[in-house]
Amino acid sequence: MSHEDFPTENPAVVTCGLPYANGDLHIGHLRTYVGGDIYSRSLRTLGQQTAFVSGSDMHGTPVAVNAEKEGVTPEEFALRHHEKYEATFPRFNIEFDNYGHTHDETNTELTQEIVRTLEAEGYVYEKEIPVAYDPDADQWLPDRFVEGACPYCGAHARGDECDEGCARHLEPGEIEDPTSTLTGNPAEYREREHKFFAVSDLQDYLQEFIDRLEGTSNARNQPREWIEGELQDWCITRDMDWGIDYPGVSESAEDSEADQTESGRDEGDESDGSSSPSGTSDLVLYVWVDAPVEYVSSTKQYTERVGADTFDWEVAWKDAGDIVHIIGRDIIQHHTVFWPAMLRGAGYVEPRAVMASGFITLNGKGFSTSRNRAVWADEYLDEGFHPDLLRYYLATNGGFQQDVDFSWSKFKDRVNSELVGTVGNFLYRSMLFAYRNFEGTPDVSELHSEASETGSRAAEVSEEVEARIEEAIDEFEAGINDYSVRKSGNAAVRLAQFGNEYIQRNEPWKLTDEDPEAAAQVIRDCVQIAKAIAVLFFPVAPGKMQALWEQLGEDGSVADTGVDDAFEAPPASFGEPEALFEKIEDERVEELNEKLEARVAETESESDESDGDAEEDMDADTDADADIDFEPIADDRISFEEFQELDIRVGEIVAAEGIDGADKLAKLTVDIGVEERQIVAGIKQLHDLDSLAGSKVVIVANLEKAGLFGVESNGMLLAAGDEADILTTHGDAVPGTKVQ
Ligand SMILES: [Zn+2]
């Protein structure tokens, strides 16, 4: 780690990837925002000065395309979604210090200022490039107005992104076999002058930067391929009306009009100045220029509201800030190559860390907004579930960079076993015991008349419990410095687990008569543990932990506490506690699953009746059918001995790469504890190979070796179904562990 551990003396800025103002939010979308909220709250608990900001991404072609479909202006369309998002986040206790949008004045001005600086520093140049053009519609085709084949992997791709294949950013002119999405006709390439940002001039800088960058390993490793290869300059302008004008355009409008006639615009469309095929007067900035600038603009707006004494955006962004970007893994390249280059070129500080989350699936398959195969954010709340339950599920179900599957049944299991069974159970039983026997926190000061002078942090708490709370704080802190909200979030759950074990082992209910002093001490310890849980679990479950805080008789907000408060004595008296978490019944899960299935079926039958026009889906989706024909269960039984002949082991993928010439095969290096194995698996097209490293898998270790496409396969990866859903472990079994 090249940076000082948190908490530092610097102001920190935690940002969340801007939601695109183009649709409704489902619970899968919430993952990065929940992660960002937990991370920023955790930093504050550590005592770090922190601003948590984001905003809606209003520009770009998807908004323009959809607004046109609805017959409204792009601004109206995007603002409607922006307002919806702004209202939805707080309902999930996601509380940004500032939530702006990219079309507001602050962001417009700041973006133009940054581009002007880049230009003044010599990082911007003009170049004539081929741009897709639809002759029938008489219109340029930026980004999503054009589709075709990815020049890198051949997959079907959109104009600016290979969204179904290698996930690369695509420059204008790169897409092969271009088709206009306006008319469905083949598009032409025509020469057109555009502005470029010379990212390649910053290659040396970026190579050093990536070595310093912290965060999740996908965000630190994936960009190396781009940064160490031939770095492309980015075209930063588009032929569109919707967006932020290229700065200085109004002053030079006359010149560009002149250019226009010179560069030989198409004959016959002189009457229509709005879609003139050349000249730079109608260029707007590419959406990926102004979108990340919103991180800075939003921080600036926060400062304007609270004052620079509370948080100084200029110190954070131009001098010595610890900037942490929390994003989905599909936009790693933008945040680790393009954006740091822009910041560097314009004289801003570089990001300290990028945390890139994995995707989220629903019952093992992709969310599909067009099929209504989703649990919508509003719907979750309308079903009466507390937001903190979902926050806990999303934050702690897997590592941040791993894909997470949501199902109502898994959700129920984790809520019931961990939140109800572990955390809720400990809090309720210990506080109820304290209330009934001591009307609050037992007074054990007489037992500790000496200890209070020994410098103990929690004078009235037993040494064992004090040490265990210290350990929980260390785990919490380590989680933050490892950029793992799962680790920091689990610190409190593990403390509650200890609490249950502690109360069970010491049986205070037996001691109340035999040894009241000992009983008082045990309960005093438990109340302190409860208070420590309130402090450490607050970032994950702010609503529930505020309720606990009040149950403990504490004043104010847990948000204003820090880790040291975990050792402060709780108030002497408190009332009868109430259970904080409620069990989810099996019937409820069945009901929710049925609702989901019915809705998907309804949407599918509706779309069957419609003109069969395949609706574009914004999500990573699979085409798997809802009703699968399962293979019949095998009739022949095998003996336990026969089963035991299989040597099945837990492994961890070290590396994964495609095998040249084989469409479906990937070569995996798998650590199985005793050794590393090379295994060939048919998962090339079904998984993002770059993100597999670090994943736990299950393999058959004693299968005969085989040769596939000239590559030896020494073992078999277990995976379910046609989609090759890779088997993994539920707990922490280490590589090499035998599966039995
Ligand atoms: Zn591709």
XYZ file of C-alpha atoms and ligand atoms in Angstrom:
741
model
C 0.000 0.000 0.000
C 1.425 3.266 -1.074
C -0.867 5.446 0.996
C -1.115 6.071 4.687
C -3.908 4.066 6.331
C -7.267 5.639 7.053
C -7.956 7.751 9.020
C -5.650 10.341 7.459
C -5.337 14.078 7.960
C -6.713 14.688 4.460
C -10.318 15.284 3.518
C -11.698 12.163 1.861
C -14.234 12.150 -0.949
C -16.229 8.982 -1.519
C -18.093 8.956 -4.823
C -20.547 6.567 -6.418
C -20.704 5.969 -10.154
C -23.404 8.272 -11.511
C -26.695 6.506 -12.147
C -27.745 7.074 -15.718
C -31.017 9.040 -15.832
C -32.748 6.549 -18.038
C -34.850 4.047 -16.103
C -36.163 2.759 -12.790
C -33.864 1.476 -10.099
C -33.927 -2.157 -9.097
C -32.136 -3.605 -6.108
C -29.218 -4.687 -8.308
C -28.536 -1.043 -9.127
C -28.354 -0.253 -5.438
C -25.274 -2.321 -4.763
C -22.651 0.332 -5.460
C -24.674 3.044 -3.703
C -25.147 0.913 -0.617
C -21.435 0.069 -0.759
C -20.527 3.744 -1.072
C -22.808 4.773 1.751
C -21.403 2.100 4.059
C -17.868 2.971 3.114
C -18.292 6.697 3.716
C -20.109 6.163 7.011
C -17.362 3.753 8.084
C -14.666 6.308 7.311
C -16.494 8.823 9.477
C -16.761 6.326 12.313
C -12.971 6.028 12.063
C -12.728 9.791 12.421
C -11.956 10.577 8.783
C -13.280 13.866 7.388
C -15.421 12.644 4.503
C -17.749 13.939 1.812
C -20.038 11.440 0.096
C -21.205 12.659 -3.293
C -22.759 11.613 -6.536
C -25.283 12.865 -9.063
C -27.350 11.764 -12.033
C -25.732 11.332 -15.412
C -28.041 13.294 -17.695
C -26.272 13.366 -21.037
C -25.354 10.898 -23.723
C -27.231 9.146 -26.447
C -29.470 6.758 -24.451
C -31.300 9.726 -22.910
C -31.558 11.428 -26.282
C -32.842 8.242 -27.925
C -35.440 7.505 -25.236
C -36.615 11.088 -24.936
C -37.269 11.086 -28.652
C -39.301 7.898 -28.315
C -41.437 9.544 -25.631
C -41.708 12.819 -27.505
C -40.250 14.914 -24.688
C -37.050 16.922 -24.512
C -33.953 15.121 -23.263
C -33.815 17.534 -20.346
C -37.370 16.783 -19.241
C -36.777 13.091 -19.625
C -33.511 13.066 -17.677
C -34.744 15.405 -14.937
C -37.714 13.160 -14.248
C -35.396 10.231 -13.619
C -32.987 12.381 -11.661
C -35.726 13.449 -9.279
C -36.812 9.866 -8.836
C -33.286 8.724 -7.948
C -32.780 11.633 -5.627
C -35.904 10.605 -3.733
C -35.156 6.870 -3.764
C -31.653 6.836 -2.294
C -32.577 8.251 1.136
C -35.314 5.642 1.447
C -32.490 3.084 1.525
C -30.585 5.194 4.033
C -28.169 6.164 1.277
C -27.448 9.709 2.322
C -25.274 11.695 -0.004
C -23.829 14.930 1.304
C -24.608 16.250 -2.127
C -26.473 14.755 -5.018
C -26.386 16.911 -8.129
C -26.667 16.201 -11.820
C -24.402 16.659 -14.795
C -26.618 19.196 -16.538
C -26.559 21.759 -13.746
C -24.635 25.010 -13.900
C -21.844 23.963 -11.544
C -21.001 20.947 -13.636
C -21.359 22.749 -16.947
C -18.956 25.482 -15.884
C -16.456 23.188 -14.222
C -16.408 20.771 -17.148
C -15.778 23.573 -19.617
C -13.083 25.005 -17.369
C -11.324 21.638 -17.145
C -11.474 21.154 -20.915
C -10.089 24.658 -21.439
C -7.229 23.830 -19.074
C -6.512 20.593 -20.935
C -6.477 22.572 -24.144
C -4.166 25.219 -22.688
C -1.818 22.504 -21.431
C -1.607 21.076 -24.929
C -3.542 17.877 -24.306
C -6.266 18.519 -26.866
C -5.914 18.342 -30.630
C -8.178 18.197 -33.670
C -8.300 15.315 -36.055
C -10.429 14.271 -38.980
C -11.983 10.889 -38.387
C -14.602 8.698 -40.002
C -17.924 9.102 -38.218
C -20.988 6.961 -38.810
C -23.672 8.785 -40.738
C -27.205 7.821 -41.683
C -27.915 9.254 -45.141
C -31.649 8.503 -44.919
C -32.087 10.261 -41.619
C -29.527 12.863 -42.686
C -27.869 12.627 -39.313
C -24.589 11.787 -37.665
C -24.694 8.681 -35.529
C -22.826 9.138 -32.267
C -22.472 6.277 -29.766
C -25.759 4.446 -29.328
C -27.176 5.686 -32.578
C -24.974 3.095 -34.217
C -24.459 -0.623 -33.702
C -22.185 -3.166 -35.312
C -19.352 -5.563 -34.581
C -16.612 -4.952 -32.019
C -13.268 -4.643 -33.846
C -11.507 -6.324 -30.898
C -13.633 -9.374 -30.153
C -16.251 -9.470 -32.907
C -19.193 -9.374 -30.501
C -22.251 -7.300 -31.285
C -21.530 -3.872 -29.861
C -22.830 -0.361 -29.497
C -21.041 2.603 -30.967
C -19.112 3.508 -27.833
C -18.917 0.280 -25.931
C -18.530 -3.440 -26.537
C -21.297 -4.210 -24.074
C -21.840 -7.841 -24.986
C -18.230 -8.862 -25.525
C -14.922 -7.561 -24.218
C -16.431 -4.458 -22.527
C -13.960 -2.132 -24.213
C -14.634 1.494 -24.792
C -14.943 2.060 -28.549
C -13.942 5.221 -30.325
C -16.064 6.768 -33.085
C -15.267 5.081 -36.364
C -14.079 1.873 -34.773
C -17.222 -0.191 -34.950
C -17.377 -2.554 -37.927
C -20.406 -3.141 -40.166
C -22.169 -0.090 -38.706
C -25.957 0.038 -38.690
C -28.052 3.061 -37.824
C -30.354 2.480 -34.862
C -32.562 5.282 -36.190
C -33.545 3.569 -39.414
C -31.970 0.110 -39.200
C -30.124 0.858 -42.435
C -26.418 0.353 -42.941
C -24.537 3.483 -41.924
C -21.802 5.190 -43.905
C -18.534 6.462 -42.580
C -17.846 10.087 -43.413
C -14.869 12.221 -42.496
C -15.465 14.727 -39.752
C -13.272 16.958 -37.583
C -13.320 16.116 -33.867
C -11.458 17.024 -30.704
C -9.161 14.479 -29.086
C -7.726 14.224 -25.621
C -4.120 13.016 -25.816
C -4.332 10.287 -23.192
C -1.228 8.723 -24.758
C 0.861 11.728 -23.663
C 0.091 10.684 -20.099
C 1.031 7.037 -20.512
C 4.160 7.223 -18.324
C 2.170 8.950 -15.639
C -0.625 6.377 -15.822
C 1.845 3.500 -15.486
C 3.079 4.955 -12.209
C -0.425 5.843 -11.117
C -1.715 2.300 -11.499
C 1.030 1.042 -9.173
C -0.133 3.489 -6.521
C -3.834 2.884 -6.992
C -5.638 1.091 -4.158
C -9.054 -0.531 -4.120
C -10.401 -3.844 -5.305
C -8.024 -6.039 -7.289
C -10.145 -5.990 -10.464
C -9.813 -2.202 -10.629
C -6.066 -2.330 -10.015
C -5.268 -5.164 -12.417
C -7.657 -4.919 -15.338
C -6.383 -1.497 -16.535
C -2.776 -2.707 -16.806
C -3.508 -4.303 -20.138
C -4.713 -0.952 -21.483
C -2.115 1.227 -19.830
C 0.818 -0.944 -20.744
C -0.359 -1.518 -24.299
C -0.807 1.081 -26.978
C -2.831 3.776 -25.297
C -5.488 5.352 -27.478
C -6.397 8.996 -27.404
C -10.025 9.713 -26.707
C -12.368 11.543 -28.975
C -14.074 13.955 -26.566
C -16.687 15.516 -28.823
C -19.895 14.285 -30.378
C -22.246 15.468 -33.088
C -25.267 16.098 -30.927
C -27.356 18.852 -29.404
C -27.826 17.208 -26.011
C -24.820 17.658 -23.778
C -22.397 20.307 -22.615
C -21.186 22.543 -25.426
C -17.565 22.326 -26.316
C -16.108 25.391 -24.540
C -15.483 28.493 -26.551
C -17.811 27.301 -29.238
C -19.898 30.461 -29.245
C -16.871 32.690 -29.903
C -15.657 30.561 -32.769
C -19.048 29.848 -34.278
C -18.400 32.118 -37.201
C -15.114 30.451 -38.027
C -16.644 27.063 -38.005
C -19.449 28.188 -40.254
C -16.721 29.148 -42.697
C -15.019 25.799 -42.233
C -18.227 24.129 -42.969
C -18.498 25.339 -46.543
C -14.844 24.722 -47.162
C -14.825 21.149 -46.024
C -17.451 20.330 -48.564
C -20.613 19.473 -46.698
C -23.038 17.256 -48.404
C -24.988 18.826 -51.218
C -28.691 19.010 -50.838
C -29.102 19.530 -47.108
C -28.165 23.199 -47.030
C -31.614 24.080 -45.819
C -31.134 22.037 -42.668
C -28.431 23.679 -40.591
C -29.162 21.659 -37.467
C -27.732 18.442 -38.787
C -24.880 19.841 -40.774
C -22.466 17.020 -41.401
C -19.317 19.041 -40.819
C -18.081 22.010 -38.849
C -17.565 22.051 -35.087
C -20.253 24.518 -34.047
C -22.698 21.854 -32.936
C -20.258 19.650 -31.067
C -20.991 18.739 -27.499
C -18.615 17.054 -25.098
C -18.692 13.296 -24.930
C -20.746 12.193 -21.913
C -17.681 10.567 -20.326
C -16.013 13.972 -20.072
C -18.674 15.696 -18.022
C -19.897 12.662 -16.074
C -16.860 12.156 -13.809
C -16.440 15.918 -13.417
C -19.747 15.719 -11.529
C -17.803 14.102 -8.668
C -15.903 17.364 -8.316
C -18.920 19.579 -9.005
C -21.003 17.754 -6.441
C -18.261 18.182 -3.824
C -18.090 21.859 -4.738
C -21.829 22.240 -4.227
C -21.468 20.564 -0.849
C -18.815 23.108 0.150
C -20.998 25.955 -1.103
C -23.746 24.719 1.179
C -21.822 23.915 4.365
C -18.845 26.252 4.034
C -15.185 25.544 3.411
C -14.519 25.288 7.157
C -16.639 22.148 7.243
C -15.427 20.700 3.973
C -13.125 22.335 1.457
C -13.595 20.891 -2.022
C -10.526 22.652 -3.370
C -8.231 21.102 -0.782
C -9.794 17.705 -1.451
C -9.576 17.855 -5.245
C -6.614 20.099 -5.931
C -4.276 19.680 -3.016
C -4.407 16.655 -0.749
C -7.607 14.661 -0.885
C -8.147 10.946 -0.484
C -10.507 10.234 -3.362
C -12.297 6.870 -3.383
C -14.428 5.990 -6.413
C -17.025 3.266 -6.003
C -18.303 1.939 -9.305
C -19.658 -1.067 -11.171
C -16.987 -3.134 -12.817
C -18.204 -2.247 -16.329
C -16.738 1.256 -16.007
C -13.290 0.403 -14.663
C -11.515 1.687 -17.768
C -13.137 5.106 -17.527
C -12.104 5.467 -13.895
C -8.579 4.102 -14.069
C -7.361 5.435 -17.401
C -9.402 8.249 -18.844
C -10.465 10.038 -15.664
C -7.076 9.985 -13.879
C -5.528 11.281 -17.106
C -8.028 14.142 -17.191
C -7.394 14.947 -13.533
C -3.653 14.906 -14.050
C -3.809 17.012 -17.207
C -6.000 19.599 -15.499
C -3.923 19.756 -12.317
C -6.198 17.898 -9.907
C -5.290 15.158 -7.416
C -5.486 11.558 -8.543
C -7.898 8.951 -7.168
C -6.514 7.075 -4.198
C -8.689 4.027 -4.734
C -11.260 2.523 -7.051
C -13.645 -0.098 -5.738
C -15.411 -1.933 -8.554
C -18.350 -4.119 -7.650
C -19.363 -7.345 -9.325
C -22.735 -7.758 -10.954
C -25.866 -8.920 -9.261
C -28.130 -11.685 -10.456
C -31.639 -12.681 -9.499
C -32.167 -16.369 -8.780
C -28.928 -17.062 -10.643
C -29.896 -15.157 -13.789
C -29.454 -11.613 -14.953
C -31.905 -8.893 -14.006
C -34.001 -8.014 -17.010
C -35.830 -4.725 -16.868
C -37.638 -5.324 -20.150
C -38.945 -8.671 -18.932
C -39.814 -7.178 -15.568
C -37.528 -9.796 -14.124
C -36.318 -7.658 -11.278
C -37.002 -6.722 -7.711
C -37.613 -2.998 -8.009
C -36.331 -0.660 -5.339
C -39.820 0.693 -4.607
C -41.295 -2.764 -4.607
C -38.854 -4.011 -1.967
C -39.910 -1.208 0.376
C -43.593 -1.567 -0.475
C -43.364 -5.205 0.607
C -42.589 -3.826 4.044
C -38.927 -4.770 4.323
C -36.591 -2.507 6.218
C -33.865 -1.009 3.986
C -31.139 -2.119 6.399
C -31.855 -5.786 5.668
C -31.079 -5.307 1.997
C -28.055 -3.172 2.816
C -26.714 -5.982 4.952
C -27.401 -8.579 2.286
C -25.792 -6.608 -0.524
C -22.766 -5.554 1.490
C -21.818 -8.818 3.117
C -23.008 -11.550 0.785
C -19.767 -11.724 -1.163
C -16.588 -9.783 -1.681
C -17.306 -6.410 -3.269
C -15.854 -7.427 -6.605
C -17.618 -10.766 -6.686
C -20.969 -11.258 -8.339
C -23.825 -11.538 -5.868
C -26.976 -13.503 -6.374
C -30.210 -12.286 -4.839
C -33.147 -14.536 -4.199
C -35.914 -14.050 -1.672
C -34.997 -17.393 -0.196
C -31.326 -16.541 0.326
C -32.349 -13.154 1.620
C -34.619 -14.823 4.155
C -31.877 -17.250 5.220
C -29.356 -14.533 5.909
C -31.809 -12.242 7.647
C -33.083 -15.071 9.841
C -29.782 -16.644 10.720
C -27.506 -13.628 11.000
C -29.592 -10.550 11.713
C -32.335 -12.237 13.743
C -30.444 -15.266 15.090
C -27.095 -13.678 15.851
C -27.283 -9.888 16.137
C -30.916 -9.445 17.147
C -30.895 -12.380 19.513
C -27.829 -11.203 21.385
C -29.051 -7.625 21.699
C -32.517 -8.568 22.838
C -31.620 -11.231 25.371
C -28.799 -9.280 27.006
C -30.659 -5.997 27.155
C -33.841 -7.632 28.392
C -31.849 -9.326 31.119
C -30.216 -6.004 32.009
C -33.560 -4.231 32.072
C -35.324 -6.839 34.213
C -32.572 -7.291 36.746
C -30.851 -3.915 36.778
C -33.265 -1.515 35.034
C -30.432 -0.718 32.685
C -26.664 -0.937 32.787
C -25.549 -2.731 35.989
C -23.431 -0.609 38.280
C -20.216 -2.521 38.836
C -17.979 0.442 39.668
C -17.117 -0.958 43.090
C -15.662 -4.046 41.500
C -13.321 -1.893 39.452
C -12.125 0.767 41.878
C -8.545 -0.086 40.975
C -8.983 -0.832 37.283
C -10.177 2.674 36.601
C -6.694 3.921 37.365
C -4.878 1.443 35.155
C -5.640 3.264 31.934
C -8.099 0.653 30.758
C -10.254 2.008 27.927
C -13.432 0.524 29.347
C -12.921 0.711 33.056
C -15.886 -1.405 34.130
C -15.673 -4.083 31.512
C -13.900 -7.405 31.979
C -10.525 -7.747 30.314
C -11.759 -10.463 28.011
C -14.610 -8.350 26.673
C -12.505 -5.239 26.383
C -9.993 -7.201 24.299
C -12.767 -8.635 22.128
C -14.181 -5.173 21.421
C -10.671 -3.991 20.524
C -10.447 -6.899 18.115
C -13.773 -5.973 16.509
C -12.568 -2.400 16.011
C -9.355 -3.694 14.445
C -11.375 -5.855 12.054
C -13.604 -2.913 11.223
C -10.596 -0.708 10.536
C -8.823 -3.397 8.512
C -11.953 -3.818 6.405
C -11.932 -0.134 5.529
C -8.250 -0.147 4.655
C -8.738 -3.296 2.582
C -11.684 -1.649 0.791
C -13.913 -4.480 1.962
C -17.337 -3.435 3.214
C -18.000 -7.092 3.861
C -15.129 -7.309 6.302
C -15.923 -4.053 8.089
C -19.619 -4.940 8.137
C -19.017 -8.386 9.555
C -16.910 -7.101 12.441
C -20.070 -6.283 14.399
C -21.796 -9.535 13.480
C -18.834 -11.509 14.723
C -18.847 -9.468 17.904
C -22.504 -10.355 18.414
C -21.613 -13.991 17.833
C -19.036 -13.697 20.580
C -21.646 -11.995 22.768
C -24.015 -14.930 22.411
C -21.257 -17.339 23.238
C -20.155 -15.202 26.208
C -23.600 -15.001 27.745
C -24.152 -18.727 27.182
C -20.836 -19.639 28.770
C -21.333 -17.410 31.816
C -25.001 -18.203 32.410
C -25.886 -15.002 34.274
C -29.409 -16.346 34.922
C -27.875 -18.948 37.256
C -25.664 -16.370 38.926
C -28.280 -13.822 39.927
C -28.906 -15.660 43.204
C -25.591 -17.435 43.712
C -23.243 -14.633 42.848
C -25.028 -11.373 42.048
C -21.764 -9.492 41.552
C -20.606 -11.920 38.902
C -24.015 -11.744 37.193
C -23.846 -7.962 37.207
C -20.406 -8.079 35.611
C -21.501 -10.421 32.838
C -24.447 -8.211 31.996
C -22.374 -5.070 32.262
C -20.048 -6.646 29.692
C -22.942 -7.519 27.427
C -24.362 -4.008 27.499
C -20.958 -2.691 26.485
C -20.867 -5.177 23.616
C -24.319 -3.959 22.565
C -23.069 -0.403 22.509
C -19.998 -1.384 20.496
C -22.298 -3.143 18.009
C -24.372 0.019 17.650
C -21.253 1.985 16.735
C -19.640 -0.588 14.444
C -22.781 -1.828 12.700
C -24.195 1.636 12.142
C -22.608 2.064 8.681
C -24.378 -1.081 7.453
C -27.659 -0.710 9.339
C -28.049 2.965 10.215
C -31.786 2.837 10.886
C -31.680 -0.221 13.111
C -28.577 0.881 14.997
C -30.066 4.292 15.696
C -33.011 2.425 17.226
C -30.609 0.359 19.324
C -28.843 3.539 20.393
C -32.108 4.905 21.676
C -32.956 1.632 23.393
C -29.658 1.951 25.227
C -30.871 5.321 26.514
C -28.289 7.219 24.494
C -28.925 10.715 23.132
C -28.137 12.085 19.720
C -27.223 10.232 16.579
C -24.864 7.296 16.193
C -23.624 9.150 13.120
C -21.815 11.510 15.472
C -19.915 8.764 17.252
C -16.529 7.261 16.550
C -14.877 3.948 17.347
C -13.786 5.187 20.778
C -17.424 5.500 21.803
C -17.557 1.705 21.749
C -15.731 1.855 25.087
C -17.752 4.623 26.709
C -20.077 3.490 29.493
C -23.746 3.335 28.387
C -26.383 5.271 30.370
C -27.242 3.750 33.747
C -30.886 3.164 32.959
C -32.899 2.186 29.942
C -36.331 0.845 29.213
C -37.596 -2.518 28.075
C -35.969 -3.386 24.762
C -37.833 -4.420 21.650
C -36.624 -6.981 19.154
C -34.813 -5.109 16.385
C -35.095 -7.737 13.682
C -38.031 -9.869 12.688
C -37.954 -13.321 11.215
C -39.076 -13.729 7.605
C -41.445 -16.690 7.265
C -41.170 -19.340 4.543
C -44.691 -18.589 3.316
C -43.682 -14.995 2.713
C -40.826 -16.141 0.487
C -43.125 -18.418 -1.487
C -45.567 -15.574 -1.965
C -42.811 -13.224 -3.169
C -41.413 -15.814 -5.567
C -44.861 -16.422 -6.998
C -45.405 -12.708 -7.499
C -42.121 -12.414 -9.348
C -42.809 -15.412 -11.548
C -46.313 -14.240 -12.351
C -45.066 -10.840 -13.324
C -42.336 -12.195 -15.579
C -44.859 -14.514 -17.237
C -47.285 -11.633 -17.727
C -44.615 -9.421 -19.274
C -43.562 -12.243 -21.567
C -47.071 -12.944 -22.786
C -47.585 -9.219 -23.366
C -44.457 -9.016 -25.436
C -45.532 -12.110 -27.393
C -48.725 -10.324 -28.310
C -46.898 -7.199 -29.369
C -45.189 -6.845 -32.695
C -42.324 -9.008 -31.588
C -39.975 -6.067 -31.621
C -37.178 -7.199 -29.352
C -36.808 -4.546 -26.740
C -33.337 -3.457 -25.906
C -32.254 -4.472 -22.471
C -29.938 -2.268 -20.487
C -28.837 -5.014 -18.146
C -26.482 -7.900 -18.346
C -29.092 -10.458 -19.150
C -29.194 -14.056 -20.151
C -31.664 -15.532 -22.534
C -32.279 -18.513 -20.314
C -35.872 -19.546 -20.429
C -38.007 -19.118 -17.328
C -39.356 -22.651 -17.486
C -36.486 -25.036 -17.881
C -37.012 -28.657 -18.832
C -35.066 -30.361 -16.102
C -33.300 -33.595 -16.818
C -34.962 -36.492 -15.050
C -33.296 -37.622 -11.819
C -31.088 -40.669 -12.417
C -32.724 -43.957 -11.428
C -29.549 -45.823 -10.627
C -28.202 -45.260 -7.172
C -24.486 -45.335 -6.428
C -22.916 -46.497 -3.190
C -21.216 -44.163 -0.770
C -17.948 -45.938 -1.604
C -18.432 -45.127 -5.264
C -19.030 -41.490 -4.388
C -15.913 -41.475 -2.239
C -13.808 -42.425 -5.227
C -14.362 -38.917 -6.533
C -11.698 -36.569 -5.192
C -13.585 -33.296 -5.153
C -11.718 -30.266 -3.871
C -12.144 -26.611 -3.189
C -9.933 -24.531 -5.450
C -9.267 -20.884 -6.137
C -8.849 -19.538 -9.644
C -5.456 -17.914 -10.042
C -5.751 -16.990 -13.700
C -8.164 -17.484 -16.578
C -7.604 -16.896 -20.276
C -9.342 -17.882 -23.481
C -7.849 -20.585 -25.678
C -7.091 -19.240 -29.139
C -9.147 -20.867 -31.829
C -11.671 -22.355 -29.424
C -14.878 -20.363 -29.134
C -15.961 -21.706 -25.798
C -12.865 -22.939 -24.013
C -10.880 -21.184 -21.362
C -7.662 -22.249 -19.708
C -7.769 -21.875 -15.944
C -4.971 -22.010 -13.420
C -6.512 -23.262 -10.186
C -4.857 -23.360 -6.794
C -5.997 -26.539 -5.032
C -3.891 -26.113 -1.926
C -1.334 -28.821 -2.563
C -0.573 -27.627 -6.088
C -1.718 -25.504 -8.989
C -3.674 -27.209 -11.740
C -4.298 -26.299 -15.335
C -7.930 -26.959 -16.151
C -9.783 -26.395 -19.410
C -13.429 -25.391 -19.045
C -16.149 -24.417 -21.505
C -16.851 -21.039 -19.973
C -15.145 -18.595 -22.340
C -18.284 -16.908 -23.623
C -20.316 -17.290 -20.465
C -18.080 -15.498 -17.988
C -15.908 -12.457 -17.820
C -12.590 -14.279 -17.588
C -10.793 -11.216 -16.272
C -12.924 -11.160 -13.182
C -12.599 -14.827 -12.271
C -9.235 -14.664 -10.517
C -9.793 -15.053 -6.784
C -13.065 -16.941 -7.180
C -13.562 -20.080 -5.147
C -14.469 -23.070 -7.266
C -15.113 -26.763 -6.837
C -13.193 -29.225 -8.993
C -12.917 -32.945 -9.540
C -9.205 -33.497 -8.937
C -8.840 -37.142 -9.956
C -10.500 -37.096 -13.350
C -8.391 -38.526 -16.180
C -6.284 -35.919 -17.898
C -7.574 -34.791 -21.275
C -6.238 -32.747 -24.151
C -8.507 -30.057 -25.627
C -7.332 -27.912 -28.538
C -3.820 -29.044 -27.724
C -4.112 -27.834 -24.145
C -3.924 -30.328 -21.287
C -6.770 -30.313 -18.803
C -5.850 -31.750 -15.430
C -9.153 -31.867 -13.564
C -12.718 -30.686 -14.070
C -14.426 -27.491 -12.997
C -17.937 -28.075 -11.669
C -20.609 -25.803 -13.088
C -24.401 -25.962 -13.350
C -26.450 -25.922 -16.507
C -26.057 -24.477 -19.965
C -24.995 -21.150 -18.569
C -22.099 -22.845 -16.740
C -23.017 -21.315 -13.407
C -19.760 -22.009 -11.564
C -20.038 -23.833 -8.230
C -18.444 -22.127 -5.285
C -18.403 -22.509 -1.507
C -20.751 -20.824 0.928
C -18.195 -20.371 3.719
C -14.462 -19.941 4.052
C -13.180 -23.406 3.049
C -9.585 -22.961 1.884
C -8.222 -24.345 -1.408
C -7.414 -28.029 -1.036
C -10.322 -28.787 1.304
C -12.004 -32.034 0.308
C -15.681 -31.866 -0.590
C -17.533 -34.741 1.054
Zn -15.372 -6.487 -27.882
